[in-house]
mmCIF file of C-alpha atoms and ligand atoms in Angstrom:
data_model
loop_
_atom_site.group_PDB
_atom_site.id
_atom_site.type_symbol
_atom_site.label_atom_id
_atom_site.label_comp_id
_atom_site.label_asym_id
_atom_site.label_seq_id
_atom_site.Cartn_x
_atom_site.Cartn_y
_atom_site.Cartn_z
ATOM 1 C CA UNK A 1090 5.806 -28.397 -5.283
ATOM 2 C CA UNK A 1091 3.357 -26.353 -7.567
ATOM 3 C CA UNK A 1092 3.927 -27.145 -11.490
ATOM 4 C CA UNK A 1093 5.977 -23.687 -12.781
ATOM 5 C CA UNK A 1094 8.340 -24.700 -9.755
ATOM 6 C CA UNK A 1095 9.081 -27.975 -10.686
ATOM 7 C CA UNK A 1096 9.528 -26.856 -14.504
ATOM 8 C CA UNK A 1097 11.873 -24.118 -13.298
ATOM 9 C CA UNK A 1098 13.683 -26.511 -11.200
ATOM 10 C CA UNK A 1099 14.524 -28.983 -13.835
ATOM 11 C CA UNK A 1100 15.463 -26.715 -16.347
ATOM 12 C CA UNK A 1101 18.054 -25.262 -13.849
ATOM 13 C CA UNK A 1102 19.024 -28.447 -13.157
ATOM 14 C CA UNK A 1103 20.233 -29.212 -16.717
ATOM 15 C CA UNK A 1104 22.362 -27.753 -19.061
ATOM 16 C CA UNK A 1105 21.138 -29.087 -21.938
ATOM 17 C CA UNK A 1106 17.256 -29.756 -23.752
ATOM 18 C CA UNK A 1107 15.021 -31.393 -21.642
ATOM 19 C CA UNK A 1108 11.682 -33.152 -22.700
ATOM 20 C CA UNK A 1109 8.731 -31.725 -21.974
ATOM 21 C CA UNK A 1110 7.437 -35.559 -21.461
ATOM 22 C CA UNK A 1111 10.349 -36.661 -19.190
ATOM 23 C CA UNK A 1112 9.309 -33.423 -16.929
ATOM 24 C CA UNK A 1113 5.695 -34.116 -17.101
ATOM 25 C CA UNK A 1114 6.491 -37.907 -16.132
ATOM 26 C CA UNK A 1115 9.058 -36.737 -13.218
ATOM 27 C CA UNK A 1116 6.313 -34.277 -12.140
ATOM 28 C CA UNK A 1117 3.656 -36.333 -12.448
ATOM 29 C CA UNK A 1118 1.465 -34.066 -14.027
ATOM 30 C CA UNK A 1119 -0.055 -33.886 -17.587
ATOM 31 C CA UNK A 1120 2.054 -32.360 -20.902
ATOM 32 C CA UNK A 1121 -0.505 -29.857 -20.985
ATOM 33 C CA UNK A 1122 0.027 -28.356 -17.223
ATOM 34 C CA UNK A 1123 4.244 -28.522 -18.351
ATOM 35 C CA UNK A 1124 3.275 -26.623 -21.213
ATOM 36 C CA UNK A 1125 1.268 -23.814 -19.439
ATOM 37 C CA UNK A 1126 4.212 -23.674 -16.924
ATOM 38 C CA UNK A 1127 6.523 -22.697 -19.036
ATOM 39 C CA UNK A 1128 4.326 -19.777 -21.167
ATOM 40 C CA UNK A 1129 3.893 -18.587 -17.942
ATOM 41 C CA UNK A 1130 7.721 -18.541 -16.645
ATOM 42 C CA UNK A 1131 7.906 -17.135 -20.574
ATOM 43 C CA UNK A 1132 5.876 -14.360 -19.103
ATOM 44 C CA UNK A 1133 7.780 -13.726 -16.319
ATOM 45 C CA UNK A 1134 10.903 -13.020 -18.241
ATOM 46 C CA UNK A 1135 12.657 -16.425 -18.118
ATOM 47 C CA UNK A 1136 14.177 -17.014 -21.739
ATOM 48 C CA UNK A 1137 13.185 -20.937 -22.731
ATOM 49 C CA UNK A 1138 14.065 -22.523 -25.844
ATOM 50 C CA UNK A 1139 12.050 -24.469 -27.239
ATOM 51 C CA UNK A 1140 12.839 -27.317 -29.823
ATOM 52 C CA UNK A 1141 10.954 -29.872 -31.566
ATOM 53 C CA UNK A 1142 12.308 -33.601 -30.702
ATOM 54 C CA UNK A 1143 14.646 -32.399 -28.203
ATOM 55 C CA UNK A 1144 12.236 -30.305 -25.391
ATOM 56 C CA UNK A 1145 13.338 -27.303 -23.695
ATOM 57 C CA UNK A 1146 16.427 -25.386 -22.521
ATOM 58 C CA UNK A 1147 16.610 -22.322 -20.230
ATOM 59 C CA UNK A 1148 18.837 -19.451 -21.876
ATOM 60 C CA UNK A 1149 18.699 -16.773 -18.626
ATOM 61 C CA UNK A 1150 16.094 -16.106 -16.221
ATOM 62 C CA UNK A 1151 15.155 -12.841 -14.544
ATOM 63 C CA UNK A 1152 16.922 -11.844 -10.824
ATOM 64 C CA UNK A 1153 13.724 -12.490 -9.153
ATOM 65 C CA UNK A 1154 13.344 -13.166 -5.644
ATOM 66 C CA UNK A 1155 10.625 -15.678 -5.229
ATOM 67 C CA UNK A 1156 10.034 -19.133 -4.078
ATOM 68 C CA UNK A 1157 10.247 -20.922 -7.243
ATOM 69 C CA UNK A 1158 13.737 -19.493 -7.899
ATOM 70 C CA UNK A 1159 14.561 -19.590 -4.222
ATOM 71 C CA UNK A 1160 13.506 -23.640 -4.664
ATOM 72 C CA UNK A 1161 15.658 -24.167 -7.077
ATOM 73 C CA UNK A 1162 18.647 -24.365 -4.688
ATOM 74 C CA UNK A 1163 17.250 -25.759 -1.938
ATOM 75 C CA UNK A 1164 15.801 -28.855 -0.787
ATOM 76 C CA UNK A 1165 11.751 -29.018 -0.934
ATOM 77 C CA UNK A 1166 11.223 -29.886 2.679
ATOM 78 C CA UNK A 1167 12.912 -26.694 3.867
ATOM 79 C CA UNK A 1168 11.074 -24.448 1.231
ATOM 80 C CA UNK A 1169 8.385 -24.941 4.026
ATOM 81 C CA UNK A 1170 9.561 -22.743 6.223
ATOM 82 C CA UNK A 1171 10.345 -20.111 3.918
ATOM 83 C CA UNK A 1172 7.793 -17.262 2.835
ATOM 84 C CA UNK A 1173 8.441 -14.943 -0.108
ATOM 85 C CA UNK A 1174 6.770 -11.333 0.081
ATOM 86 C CA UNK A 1175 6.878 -8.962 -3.422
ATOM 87 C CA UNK A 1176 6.460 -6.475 -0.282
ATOM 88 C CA UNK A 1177 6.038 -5.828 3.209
ATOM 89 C CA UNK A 1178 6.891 -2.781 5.439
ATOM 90 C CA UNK A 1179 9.590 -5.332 7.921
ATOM 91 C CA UNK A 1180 10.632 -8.748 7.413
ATOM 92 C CA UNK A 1181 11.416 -8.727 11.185
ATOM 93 C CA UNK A 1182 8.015 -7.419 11.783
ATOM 94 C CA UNK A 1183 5.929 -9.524 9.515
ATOM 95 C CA UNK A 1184 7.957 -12.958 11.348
ATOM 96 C CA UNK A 1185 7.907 -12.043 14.596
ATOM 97 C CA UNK A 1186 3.710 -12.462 14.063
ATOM 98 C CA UNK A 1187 4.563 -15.317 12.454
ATOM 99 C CA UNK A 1188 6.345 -16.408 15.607
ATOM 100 C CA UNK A 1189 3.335 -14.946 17.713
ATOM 101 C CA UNK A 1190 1.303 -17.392 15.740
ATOM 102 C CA UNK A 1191 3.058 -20.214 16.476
ATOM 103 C CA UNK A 1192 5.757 -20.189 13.368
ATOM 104 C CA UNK A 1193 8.872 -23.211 13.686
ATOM 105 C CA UNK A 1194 12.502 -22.526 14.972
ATOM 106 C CA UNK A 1195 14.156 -22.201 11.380
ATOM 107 C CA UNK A 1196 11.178 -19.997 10.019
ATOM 108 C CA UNK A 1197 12.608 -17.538 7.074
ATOM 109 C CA UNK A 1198 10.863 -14.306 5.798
ATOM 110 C CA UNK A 1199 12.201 -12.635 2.465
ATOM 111 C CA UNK A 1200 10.680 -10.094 0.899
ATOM 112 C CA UNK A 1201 11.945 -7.674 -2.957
ATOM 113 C CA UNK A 1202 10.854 -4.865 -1.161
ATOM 114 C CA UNK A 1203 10.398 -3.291 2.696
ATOM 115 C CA UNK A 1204 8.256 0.008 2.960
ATOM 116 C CA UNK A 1205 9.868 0.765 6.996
ATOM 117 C CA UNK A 1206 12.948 -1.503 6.995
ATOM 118 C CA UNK A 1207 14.046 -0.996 10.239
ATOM 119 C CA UNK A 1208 17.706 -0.691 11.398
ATOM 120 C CA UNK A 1209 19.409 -0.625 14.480
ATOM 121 C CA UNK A 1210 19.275 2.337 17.056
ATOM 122 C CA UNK A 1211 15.678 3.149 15.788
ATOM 123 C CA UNK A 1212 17.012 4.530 11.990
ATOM 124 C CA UNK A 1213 16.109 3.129 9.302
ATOM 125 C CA UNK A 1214 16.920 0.266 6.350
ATOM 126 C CA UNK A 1215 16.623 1.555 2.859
ATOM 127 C CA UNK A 1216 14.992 -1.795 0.781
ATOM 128 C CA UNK A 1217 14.521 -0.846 -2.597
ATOM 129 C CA UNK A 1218 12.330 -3.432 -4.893
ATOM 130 C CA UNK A 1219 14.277 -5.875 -6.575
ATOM 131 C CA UNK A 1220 17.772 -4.397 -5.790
ATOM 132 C CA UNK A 1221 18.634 -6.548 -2.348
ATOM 133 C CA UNK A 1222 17.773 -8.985 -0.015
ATOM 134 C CA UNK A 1223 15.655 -8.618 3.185
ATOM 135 C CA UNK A 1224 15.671 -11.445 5.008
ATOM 136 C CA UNK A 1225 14.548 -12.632 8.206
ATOM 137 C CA UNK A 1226 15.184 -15.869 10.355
ATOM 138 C CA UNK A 1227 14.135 -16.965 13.938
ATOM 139 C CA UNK A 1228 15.692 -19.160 16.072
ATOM 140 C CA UNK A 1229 13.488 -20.648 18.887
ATOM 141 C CA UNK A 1230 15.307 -20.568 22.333
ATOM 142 C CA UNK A 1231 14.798 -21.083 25.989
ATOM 143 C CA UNK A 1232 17.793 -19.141 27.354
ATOM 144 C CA UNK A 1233 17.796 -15.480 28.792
ATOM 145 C CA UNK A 1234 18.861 -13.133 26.932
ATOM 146 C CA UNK A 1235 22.382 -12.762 28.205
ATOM 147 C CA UNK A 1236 23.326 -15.882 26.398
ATOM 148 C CA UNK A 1237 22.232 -15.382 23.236
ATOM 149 C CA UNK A 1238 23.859 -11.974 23.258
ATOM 150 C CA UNK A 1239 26.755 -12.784 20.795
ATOM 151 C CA UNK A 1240 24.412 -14.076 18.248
ATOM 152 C CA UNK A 1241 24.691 -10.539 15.727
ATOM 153 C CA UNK A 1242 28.194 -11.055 15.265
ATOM 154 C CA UNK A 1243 27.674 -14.958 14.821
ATOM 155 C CA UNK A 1244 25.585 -13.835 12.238
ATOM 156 C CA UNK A 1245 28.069 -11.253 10.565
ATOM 157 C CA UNK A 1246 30.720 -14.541 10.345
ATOM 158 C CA UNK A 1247 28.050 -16.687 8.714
ATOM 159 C CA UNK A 1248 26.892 -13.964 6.088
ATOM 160 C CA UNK A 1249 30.524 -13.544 4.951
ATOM 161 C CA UNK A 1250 30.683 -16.950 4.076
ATOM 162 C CA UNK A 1251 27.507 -17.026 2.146
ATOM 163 C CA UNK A 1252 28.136 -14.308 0.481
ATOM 164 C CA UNK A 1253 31.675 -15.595 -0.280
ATOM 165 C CA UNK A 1254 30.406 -18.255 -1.655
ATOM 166 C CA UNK A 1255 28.841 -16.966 -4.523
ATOM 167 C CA UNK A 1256 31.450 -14.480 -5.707
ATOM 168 C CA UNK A 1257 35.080 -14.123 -5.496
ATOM 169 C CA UNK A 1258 35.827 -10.611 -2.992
ATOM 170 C CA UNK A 1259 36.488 -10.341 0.202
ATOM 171 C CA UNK A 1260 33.606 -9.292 2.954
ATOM 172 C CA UNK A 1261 35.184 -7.763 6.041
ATOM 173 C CA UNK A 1262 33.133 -6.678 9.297
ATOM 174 C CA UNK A 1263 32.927 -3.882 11.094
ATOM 175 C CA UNK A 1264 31.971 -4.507 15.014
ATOM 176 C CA UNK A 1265 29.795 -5.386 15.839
ATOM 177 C CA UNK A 1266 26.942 -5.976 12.843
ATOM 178 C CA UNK A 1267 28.184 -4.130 9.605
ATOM 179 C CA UNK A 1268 29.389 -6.288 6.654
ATOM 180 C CA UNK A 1269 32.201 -4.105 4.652
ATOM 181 C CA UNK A 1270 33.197 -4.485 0.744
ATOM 182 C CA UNK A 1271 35.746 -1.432 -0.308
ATOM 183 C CA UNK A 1272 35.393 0.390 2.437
ATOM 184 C CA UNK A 1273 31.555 0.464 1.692
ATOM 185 C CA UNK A 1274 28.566 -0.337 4.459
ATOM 186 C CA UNK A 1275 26.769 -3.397 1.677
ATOM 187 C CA UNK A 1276 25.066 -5.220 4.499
ATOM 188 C CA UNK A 1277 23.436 -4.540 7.593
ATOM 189 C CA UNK A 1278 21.947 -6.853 10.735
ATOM 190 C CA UNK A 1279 19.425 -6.543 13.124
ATOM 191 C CA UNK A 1280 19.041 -8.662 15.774
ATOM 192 C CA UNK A 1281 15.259 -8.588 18.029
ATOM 193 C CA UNK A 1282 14.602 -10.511 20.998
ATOM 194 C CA UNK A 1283 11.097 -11.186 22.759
ATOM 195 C CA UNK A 1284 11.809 -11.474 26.124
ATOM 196 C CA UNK A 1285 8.909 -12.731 29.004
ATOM 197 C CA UNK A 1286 9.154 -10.470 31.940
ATOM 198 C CA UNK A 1287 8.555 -13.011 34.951
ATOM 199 C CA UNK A 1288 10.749 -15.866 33.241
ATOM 200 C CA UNK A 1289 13.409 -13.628 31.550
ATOM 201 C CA UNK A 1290 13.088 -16.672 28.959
ATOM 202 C CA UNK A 1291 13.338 -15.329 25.346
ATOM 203 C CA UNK A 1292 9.536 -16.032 22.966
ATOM 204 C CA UNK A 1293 11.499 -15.314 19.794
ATOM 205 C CA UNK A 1294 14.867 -14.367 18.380
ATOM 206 C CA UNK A 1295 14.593 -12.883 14.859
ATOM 207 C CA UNK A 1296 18.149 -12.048 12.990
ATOM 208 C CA UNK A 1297 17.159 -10.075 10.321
ATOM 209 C CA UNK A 1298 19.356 -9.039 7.144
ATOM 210 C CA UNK A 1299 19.778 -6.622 4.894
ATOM 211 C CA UNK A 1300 22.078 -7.036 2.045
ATOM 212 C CA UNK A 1301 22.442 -4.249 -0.873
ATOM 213 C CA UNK A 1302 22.971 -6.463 -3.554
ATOM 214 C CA UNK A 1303 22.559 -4.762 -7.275
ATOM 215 C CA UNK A 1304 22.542 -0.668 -6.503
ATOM 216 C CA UNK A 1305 24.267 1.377 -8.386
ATOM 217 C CA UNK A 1306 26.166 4.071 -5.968
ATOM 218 C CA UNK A 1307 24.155 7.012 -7.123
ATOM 219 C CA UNK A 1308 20.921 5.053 -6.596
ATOM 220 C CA UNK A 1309 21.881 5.904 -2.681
ATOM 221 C CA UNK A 1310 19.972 8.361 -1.484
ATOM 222 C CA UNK A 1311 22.444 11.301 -1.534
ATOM 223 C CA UNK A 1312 23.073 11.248 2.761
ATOM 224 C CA UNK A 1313 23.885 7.198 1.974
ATOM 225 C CA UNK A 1314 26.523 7.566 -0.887
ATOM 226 C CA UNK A 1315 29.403 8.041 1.076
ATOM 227 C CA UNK A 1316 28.931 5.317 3.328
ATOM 228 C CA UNK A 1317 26.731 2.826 1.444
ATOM 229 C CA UNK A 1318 27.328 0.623 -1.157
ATOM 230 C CA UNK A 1319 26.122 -2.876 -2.990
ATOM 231 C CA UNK A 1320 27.361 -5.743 -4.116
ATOM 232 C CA UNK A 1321 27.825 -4.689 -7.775
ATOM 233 C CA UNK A 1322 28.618 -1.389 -6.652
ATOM 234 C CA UNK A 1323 31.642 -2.492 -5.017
ATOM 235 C CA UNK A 1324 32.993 -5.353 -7.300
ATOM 236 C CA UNK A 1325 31.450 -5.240 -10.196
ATOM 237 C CA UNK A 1326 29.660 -8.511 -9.993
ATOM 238 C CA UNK A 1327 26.413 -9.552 -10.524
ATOM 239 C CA UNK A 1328 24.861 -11.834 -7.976
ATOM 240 C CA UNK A 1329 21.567 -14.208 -8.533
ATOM 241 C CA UNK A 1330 19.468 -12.290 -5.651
ATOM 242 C CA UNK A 1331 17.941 -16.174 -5.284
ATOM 243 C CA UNK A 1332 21.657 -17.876 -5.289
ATOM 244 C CA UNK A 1333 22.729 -15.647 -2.478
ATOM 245 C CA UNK A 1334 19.171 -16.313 -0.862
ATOM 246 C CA UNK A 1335 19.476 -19.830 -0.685
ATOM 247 C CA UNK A 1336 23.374 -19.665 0.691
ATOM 248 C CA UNK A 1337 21.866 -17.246 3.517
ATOM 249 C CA UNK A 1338 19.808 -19.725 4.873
ATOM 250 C CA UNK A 1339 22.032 -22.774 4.412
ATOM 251 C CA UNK A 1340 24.308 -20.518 6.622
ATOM 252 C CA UNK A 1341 21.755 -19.753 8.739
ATOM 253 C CA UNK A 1342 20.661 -23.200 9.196
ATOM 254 C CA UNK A 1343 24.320 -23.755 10.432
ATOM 255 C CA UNK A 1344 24.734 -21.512 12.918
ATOM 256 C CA UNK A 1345 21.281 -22.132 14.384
ATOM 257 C CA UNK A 1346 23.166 -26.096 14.354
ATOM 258 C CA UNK A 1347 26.767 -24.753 15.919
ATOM 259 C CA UNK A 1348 24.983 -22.023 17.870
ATOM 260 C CA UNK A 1349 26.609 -22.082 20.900
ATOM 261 C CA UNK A 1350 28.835 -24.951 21.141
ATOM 262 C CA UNK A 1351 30.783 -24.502 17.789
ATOM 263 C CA UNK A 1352 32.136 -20.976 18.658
ATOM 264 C CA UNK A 1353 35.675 -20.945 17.467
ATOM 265 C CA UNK A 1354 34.803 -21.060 13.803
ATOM 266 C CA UNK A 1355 32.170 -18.218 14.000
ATOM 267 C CA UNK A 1356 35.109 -16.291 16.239
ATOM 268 C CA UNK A 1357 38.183 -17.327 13.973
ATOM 269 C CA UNK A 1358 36.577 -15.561 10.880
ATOM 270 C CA UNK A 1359 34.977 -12.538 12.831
ATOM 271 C CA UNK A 1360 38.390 -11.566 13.939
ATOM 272 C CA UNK A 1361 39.982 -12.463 10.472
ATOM 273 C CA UNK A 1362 37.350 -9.989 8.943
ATOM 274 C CA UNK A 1363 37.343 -7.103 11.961
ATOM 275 C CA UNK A 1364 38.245 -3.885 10.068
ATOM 276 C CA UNK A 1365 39.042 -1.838 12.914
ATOM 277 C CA UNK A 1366 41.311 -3.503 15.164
ATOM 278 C CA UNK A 1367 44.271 -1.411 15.813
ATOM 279 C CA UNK A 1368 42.413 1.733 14.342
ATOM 280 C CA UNK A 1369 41.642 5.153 16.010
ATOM 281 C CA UNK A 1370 38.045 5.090 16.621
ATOM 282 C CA UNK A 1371 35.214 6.592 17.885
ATOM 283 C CA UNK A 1372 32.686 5.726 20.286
ATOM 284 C CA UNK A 1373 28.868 6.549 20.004
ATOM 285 C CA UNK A 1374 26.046 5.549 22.659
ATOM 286 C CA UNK A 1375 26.014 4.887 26.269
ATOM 287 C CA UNK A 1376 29.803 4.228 25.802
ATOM 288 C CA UNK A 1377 31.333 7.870 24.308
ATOM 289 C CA UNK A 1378 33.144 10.076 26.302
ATOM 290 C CA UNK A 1379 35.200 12.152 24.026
ATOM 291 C CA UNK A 1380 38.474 10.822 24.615
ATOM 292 C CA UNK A 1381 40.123 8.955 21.807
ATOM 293 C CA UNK A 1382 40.384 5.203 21.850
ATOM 294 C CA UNK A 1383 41.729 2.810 20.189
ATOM 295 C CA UNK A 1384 40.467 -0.703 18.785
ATOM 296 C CA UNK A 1385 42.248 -3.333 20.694
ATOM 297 C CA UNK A 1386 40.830 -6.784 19.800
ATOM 298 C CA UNK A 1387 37.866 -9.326 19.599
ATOM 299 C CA UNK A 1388 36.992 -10.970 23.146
ATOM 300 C CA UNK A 1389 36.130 -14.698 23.580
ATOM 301 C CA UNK A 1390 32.623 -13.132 23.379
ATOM 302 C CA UNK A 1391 32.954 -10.876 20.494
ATOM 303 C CA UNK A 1392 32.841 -7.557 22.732
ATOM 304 C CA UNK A 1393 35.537 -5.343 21.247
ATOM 305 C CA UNK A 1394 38.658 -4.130 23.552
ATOM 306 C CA UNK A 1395 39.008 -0.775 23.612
ATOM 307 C CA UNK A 1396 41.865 1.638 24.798
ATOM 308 C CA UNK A 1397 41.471 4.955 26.038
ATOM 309 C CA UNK A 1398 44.746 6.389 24.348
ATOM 310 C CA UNK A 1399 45.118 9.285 26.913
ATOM 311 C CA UNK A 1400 45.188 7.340 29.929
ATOM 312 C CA UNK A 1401 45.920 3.838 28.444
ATOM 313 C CA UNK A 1402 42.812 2.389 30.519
ATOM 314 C CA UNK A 1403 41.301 -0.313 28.520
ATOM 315 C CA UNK A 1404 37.634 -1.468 28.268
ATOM 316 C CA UNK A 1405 35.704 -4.303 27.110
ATOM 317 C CA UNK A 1406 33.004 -2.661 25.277
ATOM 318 C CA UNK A 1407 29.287 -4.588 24.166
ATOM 319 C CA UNK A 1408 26.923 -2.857 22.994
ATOM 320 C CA UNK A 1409 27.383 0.890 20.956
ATOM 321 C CA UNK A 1410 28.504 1.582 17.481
ATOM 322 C CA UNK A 1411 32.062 2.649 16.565
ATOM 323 C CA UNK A 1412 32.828 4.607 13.555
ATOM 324 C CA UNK A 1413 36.293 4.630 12.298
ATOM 325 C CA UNK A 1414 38.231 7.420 10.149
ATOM 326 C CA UNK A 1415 37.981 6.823 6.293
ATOM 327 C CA UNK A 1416 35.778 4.441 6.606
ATOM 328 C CA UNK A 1417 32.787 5.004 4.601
ATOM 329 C CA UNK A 1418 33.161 8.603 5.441
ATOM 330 C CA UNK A 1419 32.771 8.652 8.500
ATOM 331 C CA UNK A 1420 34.703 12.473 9.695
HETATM 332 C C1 BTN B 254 21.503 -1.892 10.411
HETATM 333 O O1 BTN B 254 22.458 -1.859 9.638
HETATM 334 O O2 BTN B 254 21.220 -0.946 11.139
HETATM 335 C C2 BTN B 254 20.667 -3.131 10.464
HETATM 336 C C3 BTN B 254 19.832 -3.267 9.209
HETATM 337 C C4 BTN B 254 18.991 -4.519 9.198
HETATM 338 C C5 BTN B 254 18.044 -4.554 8.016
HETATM 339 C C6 BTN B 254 17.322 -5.856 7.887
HETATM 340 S S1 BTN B 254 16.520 -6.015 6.339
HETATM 341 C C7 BTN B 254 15.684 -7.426 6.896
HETATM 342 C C8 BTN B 254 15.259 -7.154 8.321
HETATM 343 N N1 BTN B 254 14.003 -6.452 8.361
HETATM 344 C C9 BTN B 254 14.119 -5.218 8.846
HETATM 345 O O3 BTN B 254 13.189 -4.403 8.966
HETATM 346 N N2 BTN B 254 15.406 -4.980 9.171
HETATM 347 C C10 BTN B 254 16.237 -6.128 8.921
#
């Protein structure tokens, strides 16, 4: 661990003072290097006391995004498979060359910033500097396609609990891949498979997230405000971007663990959280054909049950998007 880490980590680690020779001794490094760390995490907008006789104490830090705060909630080992951009144009782009390269199942991009965030259906993600997270996480599998179809709204189940985790509101889903605070879009996933032609065996699977975490509504862009919110936005709280970072991939960790065996969990909450079951709705994609349906319920494998309300047919429904009156205004 480089020397402003392992500073940052031990003042988060205490409440209190702690000596600048106890940290240089636990680091192994010299009082000089300690003392260079922490001008230059002084620098970098983290407020440190310092006291004669009793060492330092970190007042507040800055809602950064990087590896050193990242590290300081998660174990060293699995900082190694995490990479930390100020910027990049895609998080899903920039790992799936990683995962060209050669990159390890478990392999996490994050970056402050994304210059073409990409979104499902070929639209966009809006990624702001230093206002969300964009992160990205591959899984290395061998099966086809088909059967890791159901892993978006796996995903959806384990971001509500991470984000759960570090605030007290309520995350609800919208089928199959939107997470929904107040009746506001604050979240957004993005599943993208590499598939070999002759084998139909997958070369990567990269989930990647988007989560607005500290917008303000009218910093939208004005087509976005009805429909988009953050985070703060919607309850008023203010997340550590790093906190929520580090809960992400523990999460993600988890369901790449449970993924598939351990369904029932992943399928409990997702139904819990659906928004739309029993609404009116509205089909777009392959699926639409004018008539009105109705959201029926989750299937065993998360495709939604649909019922055309003319002719009471139903449907088990895949892939699409389904927008649902008064929410986010959707008309
Ligand atoms: C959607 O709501 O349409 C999905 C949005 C997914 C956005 C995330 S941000 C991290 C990762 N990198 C991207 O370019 N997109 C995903």
């Amino acid at each position: 661990m480089a020397t402003k880490e392992g500073v940052l980590a031990a003042l988060k680690a205490s409440d209190d003072y702690v000596s600048g020779e106890w940290i240089s001794e636990t680091l192994g490094v010299s009082r000089m290097a300690v003392n260079k760390a922490i001008r230059a995490l002084q620098a970098g907008g983290y407020e440190i006391e310092a006291v004669n006789r009793l060492g330092y104490r970190l007042l507040s830090g800055p809602d950064l995004l990087t590896k050193e705060e990242i590290a300081a909630y998660l174990k060293e080992e699995r900082m190694e498979r995490v990479l930390c951009l100020s910027t990049t144009p895609s998080t899903n782009l920039k790992l799936s060359e990683l995962a060209y390269e050669g990159a390890s199942d478990g392999q996490v991009v994050i970056a402050d910033e994304q210059t073409k965030g990409r979104g499902r259906r070929g639209r966009g993600f809006v990624s702001p500097k230093g206002k969300g997270i964009y992160l990205s996480y591959l899984m290395r599998r061998k099966e086809t396609p088909e059967a890791v179809s159901e892993i978006t709204a796996w995903t959806a189940a384990a971001m509500i609990r991470a984000i759960e985790s570090c605030l007290s509101a309520r995350v609800s889903v919208k089928w199959v891949n939107d997470l929904i605070m107040n009746r506001k879009k604050i979240a957004g996933i993005l599943t993208e498979l590499s598939v070999e032609s002759e084998s139909r065996q997958i070369q990567s699977l990269i989930i990647g997230i988007g989560i607005n975490v500290n917008e303000e509504r009218e910093e939208f862009p004005e087509e976005l405000q009805t429909m988009a919110g953050s985070i703060l936005s919607e309850t008023g709280q203010q997340v550590r971007r790093a906190e929520l970072a580090a809960q992400m991939i523990r999460a993600l960790d988890k369901m790449n663990r449970d993924f598939p065996l351990r369904k029932e969990e992943y399928l409990r909450l997702y139904r819990e959280r659906s928004l739309i079951l029993g609404e009116s709705i509205s089909l777009s994609g392959a699926e639409m054909t004018g008539e009105p349906v109705k959201a029926l319920a989750i299937n065993e494998d998360f495709s939604l049950k649909i019922q055309y309300e003319n002719s009471g047919r139903t449907e088990d429904i895949r892939t699409g998007e389904v927008s649902v009156r008064g929410l986010y205004g959707y008309i």
